Short mmCIF file of C-alpha atoms in Angstrom, two decimals:
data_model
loop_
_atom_site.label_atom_id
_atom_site.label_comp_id
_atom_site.label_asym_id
_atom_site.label_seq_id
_atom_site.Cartn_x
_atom_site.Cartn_y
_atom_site.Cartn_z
CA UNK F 1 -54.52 12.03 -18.62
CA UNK F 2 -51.05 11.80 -16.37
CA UNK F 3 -50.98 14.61 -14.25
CA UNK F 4 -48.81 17.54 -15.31
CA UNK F 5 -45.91 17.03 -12.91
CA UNK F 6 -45.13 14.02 -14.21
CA UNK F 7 -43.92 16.06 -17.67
CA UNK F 8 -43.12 19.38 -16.14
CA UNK F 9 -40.25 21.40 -14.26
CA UNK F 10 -39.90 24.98 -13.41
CA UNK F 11 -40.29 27.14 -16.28
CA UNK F 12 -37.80 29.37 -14.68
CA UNK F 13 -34.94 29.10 -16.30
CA UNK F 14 -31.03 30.23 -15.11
CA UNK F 15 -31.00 33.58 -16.93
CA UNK F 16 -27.68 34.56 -18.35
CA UNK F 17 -25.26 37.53 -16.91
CA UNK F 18 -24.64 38.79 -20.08
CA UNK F 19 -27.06 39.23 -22.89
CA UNK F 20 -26.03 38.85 -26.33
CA UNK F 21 -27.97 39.78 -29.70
CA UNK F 22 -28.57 36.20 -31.85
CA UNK F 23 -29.70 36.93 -35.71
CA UNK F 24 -30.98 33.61 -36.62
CA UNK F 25 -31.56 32.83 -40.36
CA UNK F 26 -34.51 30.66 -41.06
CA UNK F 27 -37.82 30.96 -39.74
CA UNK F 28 -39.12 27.61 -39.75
CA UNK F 29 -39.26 25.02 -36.45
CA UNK F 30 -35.77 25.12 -35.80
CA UNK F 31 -35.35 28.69 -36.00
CA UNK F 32 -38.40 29.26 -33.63
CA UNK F 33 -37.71 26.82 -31.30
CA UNK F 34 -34.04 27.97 -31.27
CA UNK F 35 -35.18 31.71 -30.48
CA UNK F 36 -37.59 30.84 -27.72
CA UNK F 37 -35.28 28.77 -25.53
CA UNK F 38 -32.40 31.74 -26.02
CA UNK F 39 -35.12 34.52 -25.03
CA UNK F 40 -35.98 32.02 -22.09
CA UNK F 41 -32.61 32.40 -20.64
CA UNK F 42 -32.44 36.38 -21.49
CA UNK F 43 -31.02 36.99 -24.83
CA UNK F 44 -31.50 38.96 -27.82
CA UNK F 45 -33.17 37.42 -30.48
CA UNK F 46 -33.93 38.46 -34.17
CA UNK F 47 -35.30 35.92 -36.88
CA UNK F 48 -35.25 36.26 -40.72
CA UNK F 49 -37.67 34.07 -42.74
CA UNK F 50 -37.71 34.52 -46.43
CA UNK F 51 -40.96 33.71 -47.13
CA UNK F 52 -44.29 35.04 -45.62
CA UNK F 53 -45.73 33.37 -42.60
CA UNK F 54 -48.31 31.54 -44.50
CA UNK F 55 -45.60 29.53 -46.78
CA UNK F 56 -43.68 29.24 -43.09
CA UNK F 57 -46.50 27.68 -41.67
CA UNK F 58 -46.81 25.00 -44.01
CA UNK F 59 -49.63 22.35 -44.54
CA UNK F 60 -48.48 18.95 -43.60
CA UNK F 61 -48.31 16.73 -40.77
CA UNK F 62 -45.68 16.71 -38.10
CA UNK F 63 -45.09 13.89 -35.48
CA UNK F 64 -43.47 14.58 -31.94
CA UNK F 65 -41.77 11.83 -29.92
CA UNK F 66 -41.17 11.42 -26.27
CA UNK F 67 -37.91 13.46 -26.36
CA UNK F 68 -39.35 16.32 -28.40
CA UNK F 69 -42.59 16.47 -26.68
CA UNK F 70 -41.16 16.74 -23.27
CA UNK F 71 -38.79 19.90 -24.11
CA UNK F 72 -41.96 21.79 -25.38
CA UNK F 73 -43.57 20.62 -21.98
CA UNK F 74 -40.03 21.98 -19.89
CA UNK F 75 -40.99 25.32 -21.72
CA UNK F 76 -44.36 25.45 -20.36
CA UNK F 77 -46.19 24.73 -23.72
CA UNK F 78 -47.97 21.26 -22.50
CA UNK F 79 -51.52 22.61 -22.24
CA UNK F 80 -51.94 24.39 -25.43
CA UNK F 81 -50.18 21.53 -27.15
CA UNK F 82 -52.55 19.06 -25.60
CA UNK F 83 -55.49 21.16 -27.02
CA UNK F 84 -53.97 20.95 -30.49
CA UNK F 85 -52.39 17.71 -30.71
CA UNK F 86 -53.75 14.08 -30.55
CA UNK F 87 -51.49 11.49 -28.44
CA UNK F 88 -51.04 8.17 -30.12
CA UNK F 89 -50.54 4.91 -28.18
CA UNK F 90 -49.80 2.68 -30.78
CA UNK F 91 -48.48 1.84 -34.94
CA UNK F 92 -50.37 -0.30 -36.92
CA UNK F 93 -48.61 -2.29 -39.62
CA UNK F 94 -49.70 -3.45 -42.69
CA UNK F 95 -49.07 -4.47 -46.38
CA UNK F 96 -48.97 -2.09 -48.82
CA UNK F 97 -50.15 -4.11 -51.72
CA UNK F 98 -52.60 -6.16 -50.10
CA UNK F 99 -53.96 -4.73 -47.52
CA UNK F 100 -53.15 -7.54 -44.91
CA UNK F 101 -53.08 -6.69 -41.11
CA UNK F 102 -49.19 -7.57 -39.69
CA UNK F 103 -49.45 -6.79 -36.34
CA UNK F 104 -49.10 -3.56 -34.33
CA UNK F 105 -46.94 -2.10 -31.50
CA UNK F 106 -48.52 -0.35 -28.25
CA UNK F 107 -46.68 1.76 -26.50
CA UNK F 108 -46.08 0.45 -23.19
CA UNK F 109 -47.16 3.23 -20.42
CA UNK F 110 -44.90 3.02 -18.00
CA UNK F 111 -41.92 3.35 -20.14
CA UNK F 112 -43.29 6.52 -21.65
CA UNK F 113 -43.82 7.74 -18.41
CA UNK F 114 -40.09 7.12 -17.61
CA UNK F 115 -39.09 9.30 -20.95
CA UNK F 116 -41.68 12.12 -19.20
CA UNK F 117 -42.87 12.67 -22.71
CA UNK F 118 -45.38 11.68 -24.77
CA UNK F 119 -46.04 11.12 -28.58
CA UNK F 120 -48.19 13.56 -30.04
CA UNK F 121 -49.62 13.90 -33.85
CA UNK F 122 -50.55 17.62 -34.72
CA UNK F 123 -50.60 19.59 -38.00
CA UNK F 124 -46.96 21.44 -38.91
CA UNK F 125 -48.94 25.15 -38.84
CA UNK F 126 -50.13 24.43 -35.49
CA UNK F 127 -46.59 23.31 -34.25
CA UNK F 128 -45.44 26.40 -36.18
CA UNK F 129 -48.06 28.72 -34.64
CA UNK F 130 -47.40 27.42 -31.01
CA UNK F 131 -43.63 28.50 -31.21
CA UNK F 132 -44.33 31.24 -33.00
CA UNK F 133 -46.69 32.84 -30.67
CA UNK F 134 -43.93 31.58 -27.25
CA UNK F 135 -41.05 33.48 -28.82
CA UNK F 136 -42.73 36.68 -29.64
CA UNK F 137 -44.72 36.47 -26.38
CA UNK F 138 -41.67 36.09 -24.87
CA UNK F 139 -39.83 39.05 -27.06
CA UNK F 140 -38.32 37.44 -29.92
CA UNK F 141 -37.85 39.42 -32.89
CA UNK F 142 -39.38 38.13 -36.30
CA UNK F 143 -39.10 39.29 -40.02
CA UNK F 144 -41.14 37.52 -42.51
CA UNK F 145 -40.05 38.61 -46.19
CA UNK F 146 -36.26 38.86 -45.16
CA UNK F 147 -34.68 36.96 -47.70
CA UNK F 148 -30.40 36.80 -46.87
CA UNK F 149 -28.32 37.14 -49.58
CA UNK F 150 -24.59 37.07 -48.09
CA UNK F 151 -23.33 35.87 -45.14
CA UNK F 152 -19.96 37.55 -43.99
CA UNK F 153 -19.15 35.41 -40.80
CA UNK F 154 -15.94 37.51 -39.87
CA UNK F 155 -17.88 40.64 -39.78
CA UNK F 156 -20.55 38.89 -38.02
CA UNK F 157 -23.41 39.90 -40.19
CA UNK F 158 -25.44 39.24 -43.00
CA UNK F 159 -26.82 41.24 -46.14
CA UNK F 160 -30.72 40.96 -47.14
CA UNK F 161 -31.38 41.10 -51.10
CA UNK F 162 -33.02 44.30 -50.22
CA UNK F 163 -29.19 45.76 -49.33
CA UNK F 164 -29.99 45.89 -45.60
CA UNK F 165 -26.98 44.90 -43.45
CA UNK F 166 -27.57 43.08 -40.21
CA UNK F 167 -24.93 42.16 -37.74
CA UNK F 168 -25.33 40.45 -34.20
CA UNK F 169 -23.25 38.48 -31.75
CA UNK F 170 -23.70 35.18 -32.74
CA UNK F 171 -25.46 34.15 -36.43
CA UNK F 172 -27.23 30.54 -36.11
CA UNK F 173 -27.87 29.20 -39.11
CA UNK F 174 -31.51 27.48 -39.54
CA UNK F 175 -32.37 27.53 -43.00
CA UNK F 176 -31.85 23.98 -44.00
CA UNK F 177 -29.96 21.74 -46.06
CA UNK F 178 -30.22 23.89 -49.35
CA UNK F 179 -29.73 26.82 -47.37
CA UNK F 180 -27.12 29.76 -47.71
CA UNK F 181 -25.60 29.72 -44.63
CA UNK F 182 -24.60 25.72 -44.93
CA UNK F 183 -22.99 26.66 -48.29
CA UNK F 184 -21.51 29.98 -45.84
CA UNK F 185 -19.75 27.20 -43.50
CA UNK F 186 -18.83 24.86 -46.16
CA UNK F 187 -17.58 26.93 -48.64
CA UNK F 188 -20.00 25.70 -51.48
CA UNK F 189 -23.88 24.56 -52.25
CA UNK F 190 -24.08 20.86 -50.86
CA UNK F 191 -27.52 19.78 -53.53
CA UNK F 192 -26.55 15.99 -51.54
CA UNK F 193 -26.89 12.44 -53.63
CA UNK F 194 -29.99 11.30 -54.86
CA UNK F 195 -31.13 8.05 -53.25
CA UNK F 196 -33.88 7.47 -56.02
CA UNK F 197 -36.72 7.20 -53.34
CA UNK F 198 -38.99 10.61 -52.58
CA UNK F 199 -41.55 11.68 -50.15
CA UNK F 200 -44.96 12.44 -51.32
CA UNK F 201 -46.92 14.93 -48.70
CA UNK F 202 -50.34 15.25 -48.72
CA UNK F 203 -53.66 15.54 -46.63
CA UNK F 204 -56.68 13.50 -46.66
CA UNK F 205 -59.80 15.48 -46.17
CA UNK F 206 -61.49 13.18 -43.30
CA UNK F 207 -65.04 13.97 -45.25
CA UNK F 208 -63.18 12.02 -48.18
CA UNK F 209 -62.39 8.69 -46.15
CA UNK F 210 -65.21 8.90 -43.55
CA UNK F 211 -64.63 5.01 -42.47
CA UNK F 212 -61.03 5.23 -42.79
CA UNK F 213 -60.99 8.22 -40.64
CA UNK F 214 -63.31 7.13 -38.25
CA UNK F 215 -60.87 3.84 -37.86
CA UNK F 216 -57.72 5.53 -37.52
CA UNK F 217 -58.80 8.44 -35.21
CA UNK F 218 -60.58 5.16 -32.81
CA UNK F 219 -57.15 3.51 -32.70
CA UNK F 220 -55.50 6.59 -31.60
CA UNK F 221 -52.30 5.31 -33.92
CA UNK F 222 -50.26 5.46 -36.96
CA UNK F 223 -50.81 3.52 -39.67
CA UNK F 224 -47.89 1.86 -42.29
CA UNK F 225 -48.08 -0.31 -45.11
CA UNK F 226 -44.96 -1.35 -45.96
CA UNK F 227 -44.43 -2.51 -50.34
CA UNK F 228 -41.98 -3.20 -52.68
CA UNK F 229 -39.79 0.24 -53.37
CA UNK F 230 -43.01 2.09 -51.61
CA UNK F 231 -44.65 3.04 -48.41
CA UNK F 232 -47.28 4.65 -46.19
CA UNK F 233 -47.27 6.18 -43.26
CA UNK F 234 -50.47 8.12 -42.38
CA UNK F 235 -52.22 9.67 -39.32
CA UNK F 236 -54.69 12.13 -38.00
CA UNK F 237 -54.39 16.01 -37.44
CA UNK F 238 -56.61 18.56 -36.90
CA UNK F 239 -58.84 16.42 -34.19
CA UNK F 240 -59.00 13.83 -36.91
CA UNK F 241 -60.81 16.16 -39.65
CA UNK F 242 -57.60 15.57 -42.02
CA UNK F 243 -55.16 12.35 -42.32
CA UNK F 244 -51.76 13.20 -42.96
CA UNK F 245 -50.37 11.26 -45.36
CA UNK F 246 -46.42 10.57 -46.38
CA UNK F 247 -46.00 8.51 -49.55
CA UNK F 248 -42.28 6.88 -50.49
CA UNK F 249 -42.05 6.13 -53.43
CA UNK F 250 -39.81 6.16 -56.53
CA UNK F 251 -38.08 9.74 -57.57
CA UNK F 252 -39.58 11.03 -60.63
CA UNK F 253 -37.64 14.25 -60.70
CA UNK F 254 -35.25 14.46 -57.93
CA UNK F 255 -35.08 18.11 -57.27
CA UNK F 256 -38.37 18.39 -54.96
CA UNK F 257 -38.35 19.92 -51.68
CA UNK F 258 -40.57 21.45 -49.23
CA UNK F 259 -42.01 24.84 -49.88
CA UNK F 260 -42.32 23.59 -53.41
CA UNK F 261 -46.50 23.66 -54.66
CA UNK F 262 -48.20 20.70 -54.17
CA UNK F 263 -48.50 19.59 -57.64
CA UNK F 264 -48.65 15.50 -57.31
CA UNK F 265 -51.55 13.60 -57.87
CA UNK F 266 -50.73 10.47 -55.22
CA UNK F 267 -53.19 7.93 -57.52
CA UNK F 268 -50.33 8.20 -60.14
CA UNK F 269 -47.73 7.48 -57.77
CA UNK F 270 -49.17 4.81 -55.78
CA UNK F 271 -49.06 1.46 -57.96
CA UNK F 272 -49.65 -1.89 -57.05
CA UNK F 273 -51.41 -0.80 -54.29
CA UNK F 274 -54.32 -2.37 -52.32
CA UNK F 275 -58.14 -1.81 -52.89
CA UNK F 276 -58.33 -0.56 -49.50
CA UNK F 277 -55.34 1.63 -49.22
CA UNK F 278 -56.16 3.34 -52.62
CA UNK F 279 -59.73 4.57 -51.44
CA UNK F 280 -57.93 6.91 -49.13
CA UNK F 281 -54.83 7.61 -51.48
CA UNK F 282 -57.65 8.85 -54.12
CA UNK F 283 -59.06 11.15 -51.45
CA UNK F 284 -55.93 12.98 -50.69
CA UNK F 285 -55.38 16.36 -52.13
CA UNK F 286 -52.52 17.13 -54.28
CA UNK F 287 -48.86 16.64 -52.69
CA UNK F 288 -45.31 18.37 -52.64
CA UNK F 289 -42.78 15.93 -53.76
CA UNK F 290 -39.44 16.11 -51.46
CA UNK F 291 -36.48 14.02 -52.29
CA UNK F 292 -34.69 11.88 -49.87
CA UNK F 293 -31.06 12.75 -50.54
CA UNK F 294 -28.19 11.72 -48.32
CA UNK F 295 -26.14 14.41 -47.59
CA UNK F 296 -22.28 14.17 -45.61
CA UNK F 297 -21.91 14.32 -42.20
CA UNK F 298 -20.06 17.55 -41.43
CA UNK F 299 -17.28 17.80 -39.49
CA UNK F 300 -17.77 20.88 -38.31
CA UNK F 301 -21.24 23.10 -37.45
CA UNK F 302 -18.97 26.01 -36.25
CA UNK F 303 -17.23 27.98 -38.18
CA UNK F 304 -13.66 28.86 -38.07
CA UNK F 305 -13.92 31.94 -39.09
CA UNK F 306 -16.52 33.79 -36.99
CA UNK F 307 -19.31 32.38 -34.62
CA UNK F 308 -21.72 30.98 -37.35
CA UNK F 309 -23.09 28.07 -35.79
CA UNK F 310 -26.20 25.82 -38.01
CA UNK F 311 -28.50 23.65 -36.01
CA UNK F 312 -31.37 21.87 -37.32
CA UNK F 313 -31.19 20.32 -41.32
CA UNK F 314 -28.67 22.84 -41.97
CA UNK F 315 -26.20 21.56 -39.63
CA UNK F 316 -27.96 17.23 -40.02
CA UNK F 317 -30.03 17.11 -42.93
CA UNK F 318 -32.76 13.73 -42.25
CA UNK F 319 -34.93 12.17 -44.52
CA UNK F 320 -38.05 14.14 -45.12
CA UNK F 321 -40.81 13.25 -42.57
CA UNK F 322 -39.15 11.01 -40.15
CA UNK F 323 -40.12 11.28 -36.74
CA UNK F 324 -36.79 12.38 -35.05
CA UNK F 325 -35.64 15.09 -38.10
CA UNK F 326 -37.94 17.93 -35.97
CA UNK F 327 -37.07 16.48 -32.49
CA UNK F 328 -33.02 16.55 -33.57
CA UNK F 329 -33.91 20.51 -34.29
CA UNK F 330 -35.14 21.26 -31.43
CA UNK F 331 -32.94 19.66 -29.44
CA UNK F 332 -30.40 21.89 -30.88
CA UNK F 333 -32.03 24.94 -29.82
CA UNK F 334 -32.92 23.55 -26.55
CA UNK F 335 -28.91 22.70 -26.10
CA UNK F 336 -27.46 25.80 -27.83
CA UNK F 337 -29.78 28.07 -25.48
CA UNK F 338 -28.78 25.85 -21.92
CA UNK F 339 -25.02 26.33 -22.76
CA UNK F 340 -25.01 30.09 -23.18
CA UNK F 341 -27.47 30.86 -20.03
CA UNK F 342 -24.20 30.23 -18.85
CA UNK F 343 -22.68 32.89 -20.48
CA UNK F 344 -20.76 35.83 -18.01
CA UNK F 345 -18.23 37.26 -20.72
CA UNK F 346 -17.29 37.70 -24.35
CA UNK F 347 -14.41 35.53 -24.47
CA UNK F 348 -17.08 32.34 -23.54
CA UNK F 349 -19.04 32.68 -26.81
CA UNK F 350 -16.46 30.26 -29.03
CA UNK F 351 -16.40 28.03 -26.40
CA UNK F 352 -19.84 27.43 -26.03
CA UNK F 353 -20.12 27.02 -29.31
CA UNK F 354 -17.81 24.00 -30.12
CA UNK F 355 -19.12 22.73 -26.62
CA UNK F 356 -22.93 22.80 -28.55
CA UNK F 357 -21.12 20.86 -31.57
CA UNK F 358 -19.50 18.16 -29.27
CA UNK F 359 -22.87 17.68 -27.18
CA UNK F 360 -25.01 16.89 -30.38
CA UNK F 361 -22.97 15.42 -33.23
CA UNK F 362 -22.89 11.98 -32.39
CA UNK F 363 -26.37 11.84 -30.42
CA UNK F 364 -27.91 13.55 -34.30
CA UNK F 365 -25.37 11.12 -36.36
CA UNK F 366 -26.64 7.90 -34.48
CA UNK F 367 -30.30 8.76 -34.38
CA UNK F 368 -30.21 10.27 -38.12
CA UNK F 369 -28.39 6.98 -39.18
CA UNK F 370 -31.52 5.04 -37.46
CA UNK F 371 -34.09 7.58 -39.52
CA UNK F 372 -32.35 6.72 -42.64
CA UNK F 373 -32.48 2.51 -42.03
CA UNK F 374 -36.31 3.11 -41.03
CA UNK F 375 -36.98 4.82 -44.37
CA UNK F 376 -35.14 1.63 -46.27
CA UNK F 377 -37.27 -0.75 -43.74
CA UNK F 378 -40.33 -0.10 -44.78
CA UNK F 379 -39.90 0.17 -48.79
CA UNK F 380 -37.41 -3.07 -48.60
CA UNK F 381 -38.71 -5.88 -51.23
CA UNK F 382 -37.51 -9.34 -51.76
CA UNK F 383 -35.83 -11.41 -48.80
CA UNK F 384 -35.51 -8.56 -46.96
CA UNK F 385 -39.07 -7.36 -46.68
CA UNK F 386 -40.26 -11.22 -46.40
CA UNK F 387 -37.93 -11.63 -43.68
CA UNK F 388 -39.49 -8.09 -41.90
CA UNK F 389 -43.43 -9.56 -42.42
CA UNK F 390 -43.08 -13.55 -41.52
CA UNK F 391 -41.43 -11.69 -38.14
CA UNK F 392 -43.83 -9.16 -37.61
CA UNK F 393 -46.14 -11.88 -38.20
CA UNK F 394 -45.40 -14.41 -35.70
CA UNK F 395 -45.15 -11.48 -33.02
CA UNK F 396 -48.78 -10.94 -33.63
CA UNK F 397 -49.66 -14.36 -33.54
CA UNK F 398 -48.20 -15.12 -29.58
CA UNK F 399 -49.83 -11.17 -28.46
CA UNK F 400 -46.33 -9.85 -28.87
CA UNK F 401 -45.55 -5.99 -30.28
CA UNK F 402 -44.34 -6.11 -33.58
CA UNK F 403 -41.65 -3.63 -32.92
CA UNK F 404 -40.20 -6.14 -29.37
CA UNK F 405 -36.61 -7.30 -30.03
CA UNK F 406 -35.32 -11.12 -29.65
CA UNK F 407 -34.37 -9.79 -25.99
CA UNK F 408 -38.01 -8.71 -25.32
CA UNK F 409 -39.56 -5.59 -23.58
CA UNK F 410 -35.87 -5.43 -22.16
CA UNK F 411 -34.28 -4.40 -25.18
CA UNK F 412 -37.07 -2.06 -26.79
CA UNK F 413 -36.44 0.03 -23.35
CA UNK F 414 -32.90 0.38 -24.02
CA UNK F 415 -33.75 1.90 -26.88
CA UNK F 416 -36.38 3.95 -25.96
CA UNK F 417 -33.72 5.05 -22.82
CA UNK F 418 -31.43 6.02 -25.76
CA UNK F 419 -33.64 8.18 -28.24
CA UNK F 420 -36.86 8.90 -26.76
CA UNK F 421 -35.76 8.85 -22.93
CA UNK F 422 -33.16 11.59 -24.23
CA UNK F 423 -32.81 14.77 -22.03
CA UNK F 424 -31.07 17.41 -24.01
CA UNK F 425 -31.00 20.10 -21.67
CA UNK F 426 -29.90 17.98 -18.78
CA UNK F 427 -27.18 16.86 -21.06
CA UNK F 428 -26.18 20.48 -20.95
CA UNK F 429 -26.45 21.41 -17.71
CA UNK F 430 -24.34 18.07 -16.92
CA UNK F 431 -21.65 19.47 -19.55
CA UNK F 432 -21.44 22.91 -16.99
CA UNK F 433 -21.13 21.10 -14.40
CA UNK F 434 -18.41 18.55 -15.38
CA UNK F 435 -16.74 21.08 -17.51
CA UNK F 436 -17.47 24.04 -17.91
CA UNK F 437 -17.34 25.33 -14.07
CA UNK F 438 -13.98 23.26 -13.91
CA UNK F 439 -12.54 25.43 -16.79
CA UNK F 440 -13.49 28.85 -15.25
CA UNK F 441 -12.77 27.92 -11.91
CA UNK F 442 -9.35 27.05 -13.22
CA UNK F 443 -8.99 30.34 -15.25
CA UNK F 444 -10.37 32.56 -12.15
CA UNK F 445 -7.12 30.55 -10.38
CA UNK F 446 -4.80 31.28 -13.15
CA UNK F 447 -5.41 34.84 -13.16
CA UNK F 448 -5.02 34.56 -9.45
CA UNK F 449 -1.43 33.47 -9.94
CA UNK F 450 -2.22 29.40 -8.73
CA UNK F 451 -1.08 28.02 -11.34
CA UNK F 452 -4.23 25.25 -11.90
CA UNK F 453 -4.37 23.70 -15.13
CA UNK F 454 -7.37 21.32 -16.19
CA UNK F 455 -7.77 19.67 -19.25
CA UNK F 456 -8.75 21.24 -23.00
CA UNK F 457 -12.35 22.55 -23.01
CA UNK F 458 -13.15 20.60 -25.90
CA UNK F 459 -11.20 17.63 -25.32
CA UNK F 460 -14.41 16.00 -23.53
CA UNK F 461 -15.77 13.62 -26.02
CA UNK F 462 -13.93 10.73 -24.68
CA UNK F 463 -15.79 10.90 -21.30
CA UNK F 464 -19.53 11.44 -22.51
CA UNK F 465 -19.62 8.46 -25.18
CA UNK F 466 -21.52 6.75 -22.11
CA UNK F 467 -23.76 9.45 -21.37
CA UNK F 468 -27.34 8.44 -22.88
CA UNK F 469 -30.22 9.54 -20.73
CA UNK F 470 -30.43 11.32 -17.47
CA UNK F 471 -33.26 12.29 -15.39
CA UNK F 472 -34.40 15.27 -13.54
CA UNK F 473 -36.13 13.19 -10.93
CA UNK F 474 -32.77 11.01 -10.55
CA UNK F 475 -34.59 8.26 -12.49
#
């Protein structure tokens, strides 16, 4: 196991001057994570979940890359995750309706070491339970059963179907795509467009699949079989006593999302499928049906009106179970939290804001653009999918990683530089520096009578369309 340094900094963070009360609707990942980093840096925090903890919690899988897995680890939550969560070193490939081996990809150490993250497998409640546990330790605020009914973003405060009124500072909204305060900032419910493909979410019992199990937990991997219109992508949780199990597949309904019962039997989803693969698909318990729907890229994730700002899949809706749709949410609340530790008077709340919005819209648009192709990767058929095996084929046959570019190990590090070697929160701190200092120190001049000027506050997207990666250790 790397030694802890190698993933860790001080887990004393720059503690804002001025405390402000956050009400953040949604309880889920994004909400959590969002209201541990702000109580990190010393503000007022207050969570409303509609549901109970249980349904919060959920029951399905939940994968964390380099660039998720090392913010948890900046927070100080790499031990207990490491006791929770197994750490996969490589993807194994297959075909869907045959069974046939196409190669695999191993994740090379040394460049994981350069993200200073790893990628870790764990169940969603454990995730859940995790943050949960941080942010009240740490003296977040959270309501189960507080279901919002209104949002009223000039009077900064919401309205719980119970009549209760609730106002605070800032309102961050982190109750997903379908959620009311996206319809708040938009003006109207945004259902999205159907794509005709869904995500079936199970677990497989390891008692069920005992030689499947014992195969997948020994490669310490993922496993995907790619088919015509359909999919797998499976792995273990819960120290390898369950597989979790994602299913594409066609639509049947369209409508499905999580928090919906698990009500699908997988056997009557999963046709043409091999022998093999349909032992462990006839194992699984029954799973909740979520619909991959595309949804538009919104301009704006601040509103105009009031400091409402969404994060998470209400702000970047992904396709359900992709491996960057959690990291992109934490991220947020990673970012959002850096910015306002920065925070010394009222008049700086806007700002920060629309500086949160320029720092992650086009990092979530590129990386939720890649989620999307991924998802249409593996079900491809025809030319397309042949194309995808005869290459993933010959990479196997020369000892190459099926996942390796034309340009070689070269060009898969770009790539991981870009996405997984990601540093959100050194992003932020860089935007301070570069900008944010520079604008007070000019105001502080201004109202000193010298006259300095410096450019817009948000008219900095220009110069950080070449900022990708940065490195605490000046890597």
């Amino acid at each position: 196991m790397p030694h802890c340094s190698q993933y860790s900094r001080s887990n004393l963070p720059l503690q804002t001057s001025l405390p402000i009360s956050f009400l953040i609707v949604g309880g889920g990942i994004a909400g959590l994570a969002c209201a541990l980093a702000l109580r990190r840096v010393g503000h007022h925090v207050l969570v409303l979940e509609r549901t109970d903890r249980a349904a919060a919690r959920g029951e399905s899988g939940v994968r964390l890359p380099p660039n998720l897995s090392k913010i948890l680890f900046h927070w100080g939550l790499k031990d207990v995750l490491l006791k929770q969560a197994s750490v996969t070193t490589r993807l194994v490939f297959m075909r869907y309706e045959s069974g046939e081996t196409l190669g695999q990809h191993v994740w090379d150490a040394d460049m994981l070491k350069e993200t200073r993250g790893m990628f870790l497998m764990l169940a969603h409640a454990e995730l859940y339970d995790i943050l949960y546990d941080a942010a009240t330790a740490q003296g977040a605020q959270v309501r189960f059963g507080a279901e919002v009914a209104d949002v009223d973003v000039e009077e900064n405060e919401v309205t719980l179907a119970c009549g209760e009124t609730i106002s605070a500072d800032v309102i961050v909204g982190a109750d997903g795509e379908y959620g009311l305060t996206r319809a708040a900032l938009l003006g109207r419910r945004d259902p999205g467009v159907p794509t005709g493909l869904a995500v079936y979410d199970a677990l497989i019992p390891r008692a069920a699949v005992p030689e499947y199990a014992k195969r997948i937990a020994e490669k310490s991997g993922q496993f995907v079989a790619f088919g015509d219109g359909q999919a797998i992508v499976a792995y273990p949780i819960h120290g390898a006593d369950d597989i979790a199990i994602q299913l594409y597949g066609p639509d049947t309904h369209g409508d499905g999302k999580y928090g919906d019962v698990p009500s699908v039997a997988l056997p009557s989803i999963a046709r043409d499928i091999s022998q093999k693969l349909q032992t462990a698909v006839c194992g699984a318990r029954k799973a909740v049906r979520i619909s991959v729907r595309e949804h538009q890229d919104l301009e704006d994730w601040v509103s105009d009106d009031g400091p409402l700002v969404l994060i998470g899949e209400a702000a970047h809706p992904f396709p359900p179970s992709t491996i960057q749709g959690t990291a992109m949410a934490v991220e947020d609340g990673a970012v959002l939290a850096k910015l306002f530790s920065h925070l010394s008077e009222e008049r700086q709340i806007a700002s920060f804001l629309y500086a949160f919005q320029e720092l992650r819209q086009a990092r979530v648009r590129t990386v939720r653009a890649g989620e999307f192709a991924s998802a249409f990767f593996m079900t491809a058929a025809g030319a397309d999918a042949d194309a995808r095996d005869a290459s993933m084929r010959a990479k196997a046959a020369t000892g190459r990683n099926a996942l390796d570019g034309e340009g070689g190990v070269e060009g898969v590090w770009d790539e991981y530089r870009v996405v997984f070697g990601y540093d959100c929160e050194d992003e932020a701190d860089d935007w301070w520096v570069q900008w944010g200092m520079l604008r007070e120190r000019a105001r502080a001049g201004s109202d000193a009578g010298l006259g300095a000027s410096v450019p817009s506050l948000l008219d900095f997207s220009a110069a950080m369309t070449s900022v990708q990666v940065t490195s605490s250790d000046g890597v």
